[in-house]
Coordinates of C-alpha atoms in Angstrom, one line a residue:
X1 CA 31.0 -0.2 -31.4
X2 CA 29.5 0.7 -28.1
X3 CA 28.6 4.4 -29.4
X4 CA 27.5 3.3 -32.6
X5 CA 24.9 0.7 -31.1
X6 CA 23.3 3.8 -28.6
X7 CA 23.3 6.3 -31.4
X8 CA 21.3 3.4 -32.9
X9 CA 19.1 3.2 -30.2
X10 CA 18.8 6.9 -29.7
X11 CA 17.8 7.4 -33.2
X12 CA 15.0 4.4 -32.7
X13 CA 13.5 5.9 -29.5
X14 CA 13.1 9.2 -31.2
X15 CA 11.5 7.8 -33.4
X16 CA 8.9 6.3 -31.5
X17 CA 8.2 9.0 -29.4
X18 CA 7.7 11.2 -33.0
X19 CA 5.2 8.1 -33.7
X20 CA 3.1 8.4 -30.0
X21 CA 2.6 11.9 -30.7
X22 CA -0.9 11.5 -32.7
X23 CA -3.2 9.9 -30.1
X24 CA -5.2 6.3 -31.1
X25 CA -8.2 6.5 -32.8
X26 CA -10.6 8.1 -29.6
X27 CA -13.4 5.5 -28.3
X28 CA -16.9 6.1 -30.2
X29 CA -18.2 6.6 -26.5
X30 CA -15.6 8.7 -24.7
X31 CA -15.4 7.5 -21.0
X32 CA -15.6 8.9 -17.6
X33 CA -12.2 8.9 -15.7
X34 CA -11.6 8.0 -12.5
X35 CA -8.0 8.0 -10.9
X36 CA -7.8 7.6 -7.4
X37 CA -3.8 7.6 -5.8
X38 CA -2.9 5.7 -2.9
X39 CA 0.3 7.6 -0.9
X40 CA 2.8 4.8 -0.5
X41 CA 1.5 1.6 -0.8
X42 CA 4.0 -1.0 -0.8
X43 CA 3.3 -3.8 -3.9
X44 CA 3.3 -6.1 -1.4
X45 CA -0.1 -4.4 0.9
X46 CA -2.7 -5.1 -1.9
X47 CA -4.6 -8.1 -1.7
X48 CA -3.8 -9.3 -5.9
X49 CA -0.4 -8.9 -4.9
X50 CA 0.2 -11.2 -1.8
X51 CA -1.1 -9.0 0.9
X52 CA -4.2 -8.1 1.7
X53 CA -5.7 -11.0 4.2
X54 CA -2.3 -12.6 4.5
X55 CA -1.3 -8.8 5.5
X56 CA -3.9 -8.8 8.1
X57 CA -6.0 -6.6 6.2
X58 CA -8.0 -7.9 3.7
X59 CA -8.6 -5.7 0.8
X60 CA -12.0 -7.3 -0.7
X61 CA -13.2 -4.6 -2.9
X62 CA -10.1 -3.9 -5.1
X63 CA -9.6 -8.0 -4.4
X64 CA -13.2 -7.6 -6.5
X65 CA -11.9 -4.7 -8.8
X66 CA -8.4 -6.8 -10.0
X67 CA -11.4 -9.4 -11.3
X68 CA -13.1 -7.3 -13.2
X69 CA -10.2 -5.3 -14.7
X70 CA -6.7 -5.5 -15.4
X71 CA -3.7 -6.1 -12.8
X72 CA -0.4 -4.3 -13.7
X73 CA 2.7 -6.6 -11.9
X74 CA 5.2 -4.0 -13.6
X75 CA 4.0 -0.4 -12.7
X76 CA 6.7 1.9 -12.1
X77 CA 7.0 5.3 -10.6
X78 CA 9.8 7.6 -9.3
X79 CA 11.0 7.5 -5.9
X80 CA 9.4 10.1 -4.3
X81 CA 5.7 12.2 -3.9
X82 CA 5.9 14.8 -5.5
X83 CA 8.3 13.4 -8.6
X84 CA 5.5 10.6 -9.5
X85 CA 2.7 12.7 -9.2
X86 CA 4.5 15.6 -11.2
X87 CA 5.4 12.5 -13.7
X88 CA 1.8 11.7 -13.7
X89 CA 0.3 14.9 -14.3
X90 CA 2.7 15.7 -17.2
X91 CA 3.6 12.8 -19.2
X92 CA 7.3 13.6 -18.5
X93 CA 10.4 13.0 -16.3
X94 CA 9.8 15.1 -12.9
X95 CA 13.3 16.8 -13.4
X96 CA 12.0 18.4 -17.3
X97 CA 9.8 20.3 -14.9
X98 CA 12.3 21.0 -12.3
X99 CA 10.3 18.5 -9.3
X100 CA 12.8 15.7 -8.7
X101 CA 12.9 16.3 -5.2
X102 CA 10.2 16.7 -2.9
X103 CA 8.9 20.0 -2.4
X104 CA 9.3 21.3 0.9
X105 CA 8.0 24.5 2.1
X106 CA 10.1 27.4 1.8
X107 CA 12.0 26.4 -1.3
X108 CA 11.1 27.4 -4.9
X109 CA 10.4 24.0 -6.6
X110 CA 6.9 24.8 -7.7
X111 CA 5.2 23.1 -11.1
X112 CA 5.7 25.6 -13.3
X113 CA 2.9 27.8 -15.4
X114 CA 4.0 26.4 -18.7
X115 CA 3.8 22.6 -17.7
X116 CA 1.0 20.7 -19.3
X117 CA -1.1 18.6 -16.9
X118 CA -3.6 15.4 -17.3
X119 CA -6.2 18.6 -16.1
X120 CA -5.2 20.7 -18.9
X121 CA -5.8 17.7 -21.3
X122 CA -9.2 16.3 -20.2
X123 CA -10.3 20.0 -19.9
X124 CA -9.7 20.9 -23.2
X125 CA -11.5 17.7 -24.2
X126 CA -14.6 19.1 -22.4
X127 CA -14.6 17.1 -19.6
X128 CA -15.5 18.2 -16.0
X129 CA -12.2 18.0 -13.8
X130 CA -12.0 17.7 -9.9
X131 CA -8.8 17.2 -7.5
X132 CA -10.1 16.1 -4.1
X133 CA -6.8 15.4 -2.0
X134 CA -3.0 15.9 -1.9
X135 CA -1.9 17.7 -5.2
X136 CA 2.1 18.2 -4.2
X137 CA 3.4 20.2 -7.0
X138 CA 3.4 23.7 -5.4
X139 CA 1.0 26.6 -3.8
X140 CA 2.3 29.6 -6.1
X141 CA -0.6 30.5 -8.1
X142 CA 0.8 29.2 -11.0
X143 CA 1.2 26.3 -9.9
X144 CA -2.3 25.6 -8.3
X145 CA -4.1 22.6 -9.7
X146 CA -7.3 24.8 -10.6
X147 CA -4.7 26.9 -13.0
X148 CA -4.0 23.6 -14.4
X149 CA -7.0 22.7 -15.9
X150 CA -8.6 21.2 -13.2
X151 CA -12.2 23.1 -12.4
X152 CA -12.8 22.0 -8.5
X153 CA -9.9 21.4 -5.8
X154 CA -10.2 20.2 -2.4
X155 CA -7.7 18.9 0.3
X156 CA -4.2 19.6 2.1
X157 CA -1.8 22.6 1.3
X158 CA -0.8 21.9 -2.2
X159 CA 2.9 22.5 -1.1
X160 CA 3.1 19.6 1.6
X161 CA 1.6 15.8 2.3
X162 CA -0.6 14.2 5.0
X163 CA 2.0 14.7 7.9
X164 CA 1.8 18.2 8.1
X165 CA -1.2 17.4 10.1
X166 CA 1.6 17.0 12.7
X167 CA 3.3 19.9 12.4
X168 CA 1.6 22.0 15.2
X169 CA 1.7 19.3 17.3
X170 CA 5.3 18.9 17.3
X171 CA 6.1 22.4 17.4
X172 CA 4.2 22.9 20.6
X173 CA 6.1 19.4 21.2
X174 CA 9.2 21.1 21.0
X175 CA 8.5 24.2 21.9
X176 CA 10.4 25.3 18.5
X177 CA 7.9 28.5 18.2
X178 CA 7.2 29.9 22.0
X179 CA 3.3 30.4 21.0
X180 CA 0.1 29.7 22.5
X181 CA -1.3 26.4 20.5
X182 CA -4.6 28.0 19.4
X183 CA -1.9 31.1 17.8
X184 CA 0.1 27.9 16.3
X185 CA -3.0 26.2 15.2
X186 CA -4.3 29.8 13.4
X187 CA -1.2 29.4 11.6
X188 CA -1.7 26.6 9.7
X189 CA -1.6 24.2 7.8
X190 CA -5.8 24.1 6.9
X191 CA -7.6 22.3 4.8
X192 CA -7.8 24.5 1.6
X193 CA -10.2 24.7 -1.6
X194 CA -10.3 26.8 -4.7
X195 CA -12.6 27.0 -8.2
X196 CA -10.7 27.4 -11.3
X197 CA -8.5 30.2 -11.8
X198 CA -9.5 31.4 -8.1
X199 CA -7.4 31.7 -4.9
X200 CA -7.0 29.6 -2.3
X201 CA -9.5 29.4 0.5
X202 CA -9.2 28.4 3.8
X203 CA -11.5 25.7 4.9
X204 CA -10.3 24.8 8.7
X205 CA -6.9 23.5 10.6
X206 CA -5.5 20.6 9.3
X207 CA -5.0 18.4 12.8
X208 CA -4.5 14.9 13.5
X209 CA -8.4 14.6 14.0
X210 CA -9.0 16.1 10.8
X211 CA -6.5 13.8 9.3
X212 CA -7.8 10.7 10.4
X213 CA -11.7 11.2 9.0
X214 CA -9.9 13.6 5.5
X215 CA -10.8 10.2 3.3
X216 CA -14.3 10.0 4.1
X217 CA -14.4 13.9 3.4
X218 CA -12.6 13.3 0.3
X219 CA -14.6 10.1 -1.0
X220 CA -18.1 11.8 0.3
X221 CA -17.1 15.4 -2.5
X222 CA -16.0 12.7 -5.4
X223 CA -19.3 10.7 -5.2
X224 CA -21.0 14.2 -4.8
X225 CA -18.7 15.4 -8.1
X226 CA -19.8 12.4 -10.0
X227 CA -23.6 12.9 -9.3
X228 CA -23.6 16.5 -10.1
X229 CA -21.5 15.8 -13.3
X230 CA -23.7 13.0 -14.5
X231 CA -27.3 14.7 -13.6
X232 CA -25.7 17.7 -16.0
X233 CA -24.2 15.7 -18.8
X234 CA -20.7 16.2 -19.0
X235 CA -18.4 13.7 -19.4
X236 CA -16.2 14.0 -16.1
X237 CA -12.5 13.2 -14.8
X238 CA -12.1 12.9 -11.4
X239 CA -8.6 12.9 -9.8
X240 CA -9.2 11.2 -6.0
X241 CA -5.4 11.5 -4.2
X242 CA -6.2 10.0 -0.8
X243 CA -4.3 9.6 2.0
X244 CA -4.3 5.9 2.4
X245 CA -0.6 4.5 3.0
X246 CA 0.9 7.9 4.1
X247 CA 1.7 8.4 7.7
X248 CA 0.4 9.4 10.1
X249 CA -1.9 6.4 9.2
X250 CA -4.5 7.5 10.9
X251 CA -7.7 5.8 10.9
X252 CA -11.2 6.7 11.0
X253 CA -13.5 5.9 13.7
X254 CA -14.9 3.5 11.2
X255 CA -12.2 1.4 11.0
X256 CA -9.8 1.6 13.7
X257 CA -9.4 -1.5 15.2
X258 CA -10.1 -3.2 11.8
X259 CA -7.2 -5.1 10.4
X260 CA -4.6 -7.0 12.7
X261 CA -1.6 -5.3 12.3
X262 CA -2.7 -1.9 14.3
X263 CA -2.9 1.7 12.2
X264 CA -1.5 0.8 8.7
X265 CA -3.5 -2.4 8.2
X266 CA -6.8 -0.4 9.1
X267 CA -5.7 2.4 6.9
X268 CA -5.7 -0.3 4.2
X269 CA -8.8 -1.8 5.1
X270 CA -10.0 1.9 5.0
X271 CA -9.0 3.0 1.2
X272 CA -10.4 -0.5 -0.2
X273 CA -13.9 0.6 1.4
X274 CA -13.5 4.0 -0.7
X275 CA -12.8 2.2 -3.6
X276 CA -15.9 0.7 -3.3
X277 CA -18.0 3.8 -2.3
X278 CA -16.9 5.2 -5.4
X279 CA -17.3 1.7 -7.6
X280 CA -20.6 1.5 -5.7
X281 CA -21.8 5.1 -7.1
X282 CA -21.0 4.8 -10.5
X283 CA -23.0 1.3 -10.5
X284 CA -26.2 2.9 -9.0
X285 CA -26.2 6.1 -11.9
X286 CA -26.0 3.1 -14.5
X287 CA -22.6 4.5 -15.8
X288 CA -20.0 2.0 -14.8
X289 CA -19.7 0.8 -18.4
X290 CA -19.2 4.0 -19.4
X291 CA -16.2 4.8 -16.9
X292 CA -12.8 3.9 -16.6
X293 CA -11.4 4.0 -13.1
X294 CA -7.1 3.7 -12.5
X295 CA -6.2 3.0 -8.5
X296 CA -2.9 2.9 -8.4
X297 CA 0.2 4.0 -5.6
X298 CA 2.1 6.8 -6.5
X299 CA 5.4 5.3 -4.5
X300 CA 6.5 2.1 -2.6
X301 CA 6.2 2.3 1.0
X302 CA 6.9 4.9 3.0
X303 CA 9.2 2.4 5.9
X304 CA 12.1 2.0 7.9
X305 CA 12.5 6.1 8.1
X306 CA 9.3 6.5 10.0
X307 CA 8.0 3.0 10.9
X308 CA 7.2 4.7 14.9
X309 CA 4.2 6.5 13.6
X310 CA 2.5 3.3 14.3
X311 CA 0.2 2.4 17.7
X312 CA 1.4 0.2 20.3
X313 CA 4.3 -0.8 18.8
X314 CA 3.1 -1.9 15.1
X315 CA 5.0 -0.5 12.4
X316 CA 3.4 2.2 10.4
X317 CA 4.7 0.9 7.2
X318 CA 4.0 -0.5 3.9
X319 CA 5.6 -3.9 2.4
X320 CA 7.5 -3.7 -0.9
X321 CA 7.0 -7.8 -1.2
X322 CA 9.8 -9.8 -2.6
X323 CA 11.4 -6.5 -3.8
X324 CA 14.1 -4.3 -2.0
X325 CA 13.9 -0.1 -1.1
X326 CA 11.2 2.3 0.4
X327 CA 10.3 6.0 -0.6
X328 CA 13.4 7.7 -1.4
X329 CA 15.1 5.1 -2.7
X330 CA 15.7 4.0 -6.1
X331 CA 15.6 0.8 -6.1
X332 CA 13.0 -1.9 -7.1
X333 CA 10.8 -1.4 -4.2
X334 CA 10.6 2.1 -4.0
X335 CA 9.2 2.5 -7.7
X336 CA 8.1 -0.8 -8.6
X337 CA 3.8 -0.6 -6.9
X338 CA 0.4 -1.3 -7.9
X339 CA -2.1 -0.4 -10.6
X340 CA -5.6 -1.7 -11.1
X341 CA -7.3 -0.7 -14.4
X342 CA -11.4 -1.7 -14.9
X343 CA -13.8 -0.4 -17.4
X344 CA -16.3 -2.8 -18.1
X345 CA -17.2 -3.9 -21.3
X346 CA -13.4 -2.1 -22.9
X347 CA -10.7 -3.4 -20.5
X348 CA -10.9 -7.6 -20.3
X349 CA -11.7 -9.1 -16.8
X350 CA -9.5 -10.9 -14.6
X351 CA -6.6 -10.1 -17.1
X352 CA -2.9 -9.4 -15.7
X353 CA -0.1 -7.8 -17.9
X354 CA 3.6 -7.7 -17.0
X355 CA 4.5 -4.7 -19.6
X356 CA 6.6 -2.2 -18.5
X357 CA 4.4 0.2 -17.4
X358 CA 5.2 4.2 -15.9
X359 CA 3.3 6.3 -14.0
X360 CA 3.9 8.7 -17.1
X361 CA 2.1 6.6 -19.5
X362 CA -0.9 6.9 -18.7
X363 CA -1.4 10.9 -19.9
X364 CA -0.7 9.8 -23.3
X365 CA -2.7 6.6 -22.6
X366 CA -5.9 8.2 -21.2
X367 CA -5.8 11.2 -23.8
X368 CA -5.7 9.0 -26.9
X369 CA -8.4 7.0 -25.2
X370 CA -10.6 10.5 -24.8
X371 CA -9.2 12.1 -28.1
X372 CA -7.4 14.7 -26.0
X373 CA -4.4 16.4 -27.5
X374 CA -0.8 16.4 -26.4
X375 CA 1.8 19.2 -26.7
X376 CA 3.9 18.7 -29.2
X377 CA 6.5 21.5 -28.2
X378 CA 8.1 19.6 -25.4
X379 CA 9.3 16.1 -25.0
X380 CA 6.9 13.8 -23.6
X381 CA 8.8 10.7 -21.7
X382 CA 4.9 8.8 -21.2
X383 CA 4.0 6.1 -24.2
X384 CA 0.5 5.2 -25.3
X385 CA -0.4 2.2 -23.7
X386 CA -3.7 1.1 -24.4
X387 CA -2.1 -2.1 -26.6
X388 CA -1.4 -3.1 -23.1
X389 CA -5.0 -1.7 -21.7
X390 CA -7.0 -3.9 -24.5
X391 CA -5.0 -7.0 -24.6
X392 CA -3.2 -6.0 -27.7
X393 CA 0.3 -6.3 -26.6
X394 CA 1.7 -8.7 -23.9
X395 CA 5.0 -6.2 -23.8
X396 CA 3.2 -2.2 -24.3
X397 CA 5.7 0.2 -25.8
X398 CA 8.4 0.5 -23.0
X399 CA 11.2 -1.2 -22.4
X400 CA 13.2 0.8 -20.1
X401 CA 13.1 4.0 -17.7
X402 CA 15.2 6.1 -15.8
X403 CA 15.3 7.2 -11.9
X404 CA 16.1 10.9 -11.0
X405 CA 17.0 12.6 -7.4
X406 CA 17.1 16.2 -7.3
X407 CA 20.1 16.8 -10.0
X408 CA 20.9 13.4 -10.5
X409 CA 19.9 10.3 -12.9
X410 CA 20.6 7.9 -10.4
X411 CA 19.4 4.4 -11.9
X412 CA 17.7 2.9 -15.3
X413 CA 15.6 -0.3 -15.8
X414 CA 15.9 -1.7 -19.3
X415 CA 13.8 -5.0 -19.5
X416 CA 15.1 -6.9 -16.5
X417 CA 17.6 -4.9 -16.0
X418 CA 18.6 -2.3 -13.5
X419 CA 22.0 -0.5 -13.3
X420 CA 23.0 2.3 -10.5
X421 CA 25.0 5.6 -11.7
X422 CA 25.5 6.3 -8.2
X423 CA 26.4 4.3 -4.7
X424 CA 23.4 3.3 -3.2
X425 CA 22.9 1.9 0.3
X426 CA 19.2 0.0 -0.1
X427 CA 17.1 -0.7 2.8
X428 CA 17.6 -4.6 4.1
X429 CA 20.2 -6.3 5.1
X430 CA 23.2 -3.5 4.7
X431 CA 25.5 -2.9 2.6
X432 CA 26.1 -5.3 -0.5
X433 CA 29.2 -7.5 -1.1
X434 CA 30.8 -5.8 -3.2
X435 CA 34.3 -7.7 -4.3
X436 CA 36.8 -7.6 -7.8
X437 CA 35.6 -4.3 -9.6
X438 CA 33.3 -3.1 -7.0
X439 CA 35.3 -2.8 -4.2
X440 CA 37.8 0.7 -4.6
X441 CA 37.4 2.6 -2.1
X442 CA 36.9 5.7 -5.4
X443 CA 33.0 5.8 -5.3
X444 CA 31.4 3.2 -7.7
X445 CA 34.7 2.2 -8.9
X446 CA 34.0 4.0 -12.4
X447 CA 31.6 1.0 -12.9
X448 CA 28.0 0.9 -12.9
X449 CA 26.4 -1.4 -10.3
X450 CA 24.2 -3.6 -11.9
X451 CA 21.2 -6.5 -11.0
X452 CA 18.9 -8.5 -12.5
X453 CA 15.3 -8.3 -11.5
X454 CA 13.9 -11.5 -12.4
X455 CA 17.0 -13.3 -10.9
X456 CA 17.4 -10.8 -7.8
X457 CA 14.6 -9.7 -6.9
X458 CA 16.3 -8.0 -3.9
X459 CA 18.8 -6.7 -5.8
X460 CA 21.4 -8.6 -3.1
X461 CA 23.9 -9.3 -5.7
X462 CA 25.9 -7.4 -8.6
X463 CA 26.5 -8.9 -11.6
X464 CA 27.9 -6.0 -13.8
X465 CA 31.2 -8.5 -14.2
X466 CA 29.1 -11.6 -15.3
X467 CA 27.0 -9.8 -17.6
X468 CA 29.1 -7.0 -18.5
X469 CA 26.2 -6.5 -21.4
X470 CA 24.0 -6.1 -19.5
X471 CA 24.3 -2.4 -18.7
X472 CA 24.2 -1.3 -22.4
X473 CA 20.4 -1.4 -22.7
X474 CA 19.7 1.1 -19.6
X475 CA 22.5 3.5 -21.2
X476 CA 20.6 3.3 -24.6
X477 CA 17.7 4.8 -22.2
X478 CA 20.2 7.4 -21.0
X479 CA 21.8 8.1 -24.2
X480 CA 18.2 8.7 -25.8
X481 CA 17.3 10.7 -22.7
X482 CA 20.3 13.3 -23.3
X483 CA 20.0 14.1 -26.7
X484 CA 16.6 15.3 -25.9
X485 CA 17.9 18.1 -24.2
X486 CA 19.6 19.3 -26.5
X487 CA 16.5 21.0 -27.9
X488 CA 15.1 21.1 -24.5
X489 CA 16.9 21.7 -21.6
X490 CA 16.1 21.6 -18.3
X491 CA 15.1 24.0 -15.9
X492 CA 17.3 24.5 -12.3
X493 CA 16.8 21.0 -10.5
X494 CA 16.1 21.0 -7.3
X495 CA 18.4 20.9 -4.4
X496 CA 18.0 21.6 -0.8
X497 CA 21.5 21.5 0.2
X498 CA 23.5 23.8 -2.0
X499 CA 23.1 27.5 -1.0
X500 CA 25.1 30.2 -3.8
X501 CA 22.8 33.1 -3.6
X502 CA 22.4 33.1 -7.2

């Protein structure tokens, strides 16, 4: 029974995804794109979503930007930086391109030459593209954003995130590398750039000072990118991955001392003023009707495991609100964030949707919006949701997802739904009870663990022996998942622990 209901479902979600390969019907008036990325915001920071003032750091211009757009409660991403924004980029699962892990310099993962990005689509659609930011997905050549269809990049070495600032700091710290500091700081990391299909340049060290004023730089070359593109003509997409959420939060002159809860709050207070900068330019060139702009998180917060890079004793760290986990994790909290979509005039005002909604959506999403093409030679994981954008659909085209770490699939949401594959030790309170079925000492027991979202929020109790059913959904998800590679297998996953000199 059990096997003849997934082959069922397998059969139906091939299906779909063979229906979501021809985009919707373009706009008459193709838009501008603006995405800017936060870098672990918790859903519980943002001002729409219960933080904000009641954080101690009041968000008023994406406060303004929720009310004018539409306010995703169910936006889901993978648990870590560089799996969302590989998932992002490419419409798929970050393990079909061999990024479930975080890349870490010195290993091979490294977005390979093959993968199809969101620059690759809005490039071939004639758009202007620009990266100004953290990219994540590799410093190979290949692998560079500008050999990804993207024409202008700015920001930190593509193969690591905003701490790296750190890193000669903490050598010297440590005295890990017996060097003079100005020999460590010639070393890197810098602040790079490149054009498209050129090398990388170095700009200057990337150092704490550097990192605390990077967002102004970042916000000051996307208004810049926006005026050039719009004095010439060309429909533009600009991809803005700031550093807001990500520690070290380190604020800007500007703003430090802004919020009440010391470095993260002003960090906060910080990327809702460059939201606004960039709202702000598009207004005054009279094309803000004619541009849809995405701010969303690319993780939940980045917590417990590095809460002491705040000042005098406040906690660098983001709030995942009523739900449970922090980057790395798999649970609620570390994939469930926020998303603000506003483009006057298309999207409805002051509208909210709780669809199922992943980070991989919106490359299918955004390229049937523009009438940009999608490959049709590799499986793409992303659904068109722009039922959900225009107030079509009160559910979008998802219904489940699944959660990968380096080799493993490690969870799946299906509705409300969300079963574990492997033991998991969440962030909170400790371990969960775990009695009857759940408690061998044999990991897992055999037996999924399983919770319900809308019940537990906190995921604090398993309730895979009162709803034994409740797990068949997610494996539909998994079942559907593993007969696509069978015509598509994928390449080495990651892994930073197994050496076999192969």
């Amino acid at each position: 029974m059990r096997k003849a209901l997934l082959g069922c479902a397998a059969a139906l979600a091939m299906g779909a995804a063979g229906a979501l390969a021809a985009p919707v019907q373009a706009q008459a008036q193709r838009p501008n794109v603006v995405f800017i990325l936060a870098d672990n915001v918790g859903y519980g920071d943002m001002g729409p979503y219960g933080g904000g003032e009641l954080r101690g750091a009041p968000t008023p211009r994406t406060d303004q930007m929720a009310r004018e757009g539409l306010r995703l409660t169910q936006f889901l991403v993978e648990p870590a930086c560089t799996p969302s924004r590989a998932a992002l980029m490419t419409g798929q699962y970050s393990i079909r391109n061999g990024l479930s892990l975080i890349i870490v310099p010195g290993t091979p993962s490294t977005l390979s030459g093959k993968a199809f990005t969101m620059g690759d689509m809005f490039h071939a659609a004639g758009y202007a593209t620009a990266i100004y930011g953290k990219w994540h997905l590799g410093s190979e050549p290949q692998s560079l954003p500008t050999a990804h269809g993207f024409d202008e990049f700015y920001g930190i070495p593509p193969d690591t995130s905003w701490d790296s600032a750190t890193y000669v700091d903490t050598i010297a710290l440590t005295r890990s590398i017996e060097a003079p500091y100005q020999d460590l700081l010639a070393k890197g990391p810098y602040i790079v750039e490149a054009a498209a299909g050129g090398p990388l340049r170095k700009v200057k060290p990337f150092t704490p000072a550097v990192r605390a004023e990077i967002d102004n730089e970042l916000t000051a070359k996307s208004v810049d990118f926006i005026k050039r593109q719009h004095a010439a003509g060309k429909p533009f997409f600009l991809y803005l991955p700031f550093s807001m959420g990500h520690v070290p939060n380190l604020p800007s002159r500007e703003f430090a001392g802004k919020s009440r809860i010391g470095n993260y709050g002003d960090k906060l207070m910080e990327g809702d003023h460059h939201v606004g900068q960039v709202l702000d330019a598009l207004r005054e060139l009279g094309i803000d009707n004619d541009t849809l702009v995405v701010f969303a998180s690319d993780n939940g917060p980045y917590g417990e495991v590095a809460f002491n890079f705040g000042n005098q004793g406040t906690p660098d760290m983001g709030n995942s609100g009523p739900y449970r986990g922090e980057l790395g994790e798999a649970s609620e909290g570390a994939v469930r964030t926020f998303a603000f979509i506003r483009w006057p005039g298309h999207v409805a005002a002051n509208t909210t949707s709780n669809a199922m909604f992943s980070i991989m959506d919106f490359l299918p999403t955004l390229a049937g919006i523009v009438g940009g093409k999608m490959p049709n030679d590799r499986p793409i994981d992303g659904v068109d949701q722009s039922d959900v954008l225009f107030v079509r659909s009160a559910t979008g085209r998802r219904e489940g997802l699944l959660s990968f770490i380096g080799p493993d699939l490690v969870a799946a949401r299906w509705k409300q739904w969300r079963v574990y594959f492997t033991d998991i030790h969440p962030t909170g309170i400790g371990p969960q009870r775990a009695p009857g079925l759940g408690s061998a000492s044999a990991p897992m027991a055999g037996y999924p663990k399983l919770f319900n979202i809308e019940m537990d929020p906190h995921e604090d109790r398993n309730v895979g022996a009162v709803f034994g059913w409740g797990a068949e959904g997610p494996l539909k998800e998994v079942e559907a998942y593993e007969k696509s590679l069978k015509g598509h297998p994928n390449p080495p996953a990651p892994n930073i622990t197994n050496f076999r000199g192969e």
